[in-house]
């Protein structure tokens, strides 16, 4: 204990007298006392009377009293929250919300994914094992120009396309109006669905004999030119042709077609007996089109069905099947996945485990339902001779009409693999081979399918994929990886690496060449562009970046941050122009679709309270890290605006924003520590405001979480603590409080002590705060031993560091300093004072905790603050409604704290004062309960019994 631990001045008449205090020579509680020469140490009760005159004695006594008061005031100043410097003494800080936000941010970015290796000189392909995947086919905007769709591609579409929900409704709308505007996010299979629709309606229309009956229209020409071309019959296109148009609405200066343009095109198509599907991305530009009479949203195909069908095709290609004329992908199979792998349920949706066929049978492992009826369709003239009118009879099966039995589906949802297919097959009911039939009659294909199903559900594979749902191209690659691993051509490591690469490929698609269109002139269609080029172009990518940084925050916070970043990107791209920021053009649903995001109801911390809010996340744990890696590793010019944006987020008063941004800044610094340190960490560490310095400390700790950068971070923190500016030492102390920025706990405590005692304790407050934060770590006993040693140190600064830390330990709630999730012993006591939570959960530490707190109570300069802290602890025994709160912790701590008569008298005096408090009087019943917790019945005195029972 400190050398003045025996002081006991009578602050109030009822307070314990000095003569009741421990003698300086008495054995100290919890540690050795350094010496008796502290400035505010009282005179010994047995010291000889002074020989000076009474006036001189009174003057000296008065001076000592003033010095003790000044020491007490200095001590009280050091117990204030160091995070409130810019807001004043009473300024609130929400450390608990900051801790939760940091924890949530780390969860989103803690995957530490090893991205698949790209050939930097040729980013157009990925090579995994023996699998080559072209990325050009995945990138939006890389489309064939005006020309026919090859017959082979149409045949592949017929065989492999999986119908999304509402497919029949879309086909009927196209047949009725001749024109369909199909909206969806890029990569969701909207173009494949458009081709499938055009292939089906033209095969039943006037162009059925035309081998080039489906054509892609040049996106640069737009709807007006296509209408003119169709109406005039230019280009030599026969009647009954189907046109696929993907206008580039995101190109600066491009205006979307209006209703009259679409009506003109529909009229021209009707005159020629033709059809057209205009594919657009959801968003503010296309929303008027999708809301009109020709508009429709294209839902994505279900992930499980996509993967199951693609996987079966890959395995059948390996095994072959003469019964089916070469398997699912062979030329004799005109049905494809539309007859396979489980359809959607009656409500039009997919259940959690996959699909159900029309008879209710579920085929999780690619079982017998997938093979039913494959041979029935082998005689369809290579897939081209299907009856033109057969789709009308199958509407009962695919669109859920009353005649289709009890398994009708909303909007014609889902695939064609249903019981009751006789309408399509003309009543054929040939025998269906069992699963695994063919050359491997012993069922080896069946075994492979079962193994594939197990592999798909492997937790390690699921974690490596890191996507909630797969898009068609991703399902293709995933199925190839699974099939390659089952065939032995792809190792387990290559399989997991390839799965991790799926998110990286998505991030690559999102950012590659986004602003290339800015360099292209706008099309000359005779109208004046009214849309802002840069703001409209950069907002989708800004939203994805903001979601990667702030995932799990409120939707409004992410959207506001995205607009800030849109401004920064636009200014960086075109510094001579002021970016236009539309105020009423946001489309939250489009933002979600274009960014693979999902909303969720959750809680948001506001001014220390939790309120319900709408949160937003990526649909996949792998996407946040993949987006940041793609952004930082491949797009160097974007670093400057992103750094400016992160500095703005560092000033945000909401912990859900600033702390998540700090975690992301740490991850970006790991990818390029030189740049991150120079542009983010060091400038913010030297900032005048604590909020920015906390941001820098959190980023440093996040970098220290990576073994590759831990040594560098520790060197930075060590240099700042020894040679840095006061602001850098403050930041170093905050970084040390996380427990990862030094080689050991002893080194951490040594460095914090050096920071705290330097310059007459200028940084003692922040040092003590981070000593307390260390007490939530497993090495808590080491921290307590060091505090006991500091109380007996010869230097007053070390004593003060220990005493301030002890008092702060009693005043700090667990939530404010804990990194653990709820469910741990400490995490379940988030609103408890840390001192009581440790006493309740770590009984082996109760004696040390009581000794340290006793020292603070018996030291003159810390006594008043410690007594106030003890009162706070006592009032926390039960909640206002009478329910137990920290009673368990008090029951463990108080008996150890009141082991001697003087201690019990102090508790008796404090309880009396609390009962007489005019603002918050303590009920007599509660005072009695607290007294009984602290003092065993055999030790209670009669006069105390009268007051406390």
Tab-separated table of C-alpha atoms in Angstrom, residues 75 77-82 733-734 737 749 752-753 755-757 763-775 783 787 790 800-809 812 817:
chain	number	residue	atom	x	y	z
A	75	UNK	CA	-5.966	12.686	-7.571
A	77	UNK	CA	-8.578	15.012	-11.671
A	78	UNK	CA	-6.620	11.908	-12.630
A	79	UNK	CA	-9.632	9.663	-12.159
A	80	UNK	CA	-11.659	11.497	-14.796
A	81	UNK	CA	-12.309	9.815	-18.110
A	82	UNK	CA	-9.395	10.676	-20.442
A	733	UNK	CA	-1.194	3.727	-24.121
A	734	UNK	CA	-4.588	3.125	-25.767
A	737	UNK	CA	-4.729	-1.560	-23.491
A	749	UNK	CA	2.612	-2.962	-17.815
A	752	UNK	CA	2.165	1.790	-19.418
A	753	UNK	CA	3.949	2.701	-16.193
A	755	UNK	CA	3.915	6.554	-19.937
A	756	UNK	CA	1.898	7.186	-16.779
A	757	UNK	CA	4.661	8.471	-14.482
A	763	UNK	CA	-0.575	10.794	-19.058
A	764	UNK	CA	-1.468	8.982	-15.833
A	765	UNK	CA	-5.222	9.031	-16.527
A	766	UNK	CA	-4.979	7.266	-19.883
A	767	UNK	CA	-2.344	4.867	-18.537
A	768	UNK	CA	-4.590	3.857	-15.626
A	769	UNK	CA	-7.571	3.392	-17.955
A	770	UNK	CA	-5.615	0.890	-20.011
A	771	UNK	CA	-4.307	-0.920	-16.949
A	772	UNK	CA	-7.963	-1.522	-16.083
A	773	UNK	CA	-8.691	-2.736	-19.614
A	774	UNK	CA	-5.962	-5.357	-19.172
A	775	UNK	CA	-7.833	-6.796	-16.187
A	783	UNK	CA	-1.911	-7.075	-13.439
A	787	UNK	CA	-0.706	-2.945	-8.914
A	790	UNK	CA	3.159	-0.069	-7.390
A	800	UNK	CA	-0.881	7.280	-7.884
A	801	UNK	CA	-0.940	5.090	-10.974
A	802	UNK	CA	-1.932	2.122	-8.812
A	803	UNK	CA	-4.475	4.057	-6.745
A	804	UNK	CA	-6.140	5.668	-9.761
A	805	UNK	CA	-6.311	2.264	-11.476
A	806	UNK	CA	-7.921	0.729	-8.381
A	807	UNK	CA	-10.566	3.437	-8.152
A	808	UNK	CA	-11.200	3.260	-11.886
A	809	UNK	CA	-11.594	-0.510	-11.571
A	812	UNK	CA	-15.766	1.006	-14.875
A	817	UNK	CA	-13.553	-2.607	-21.527
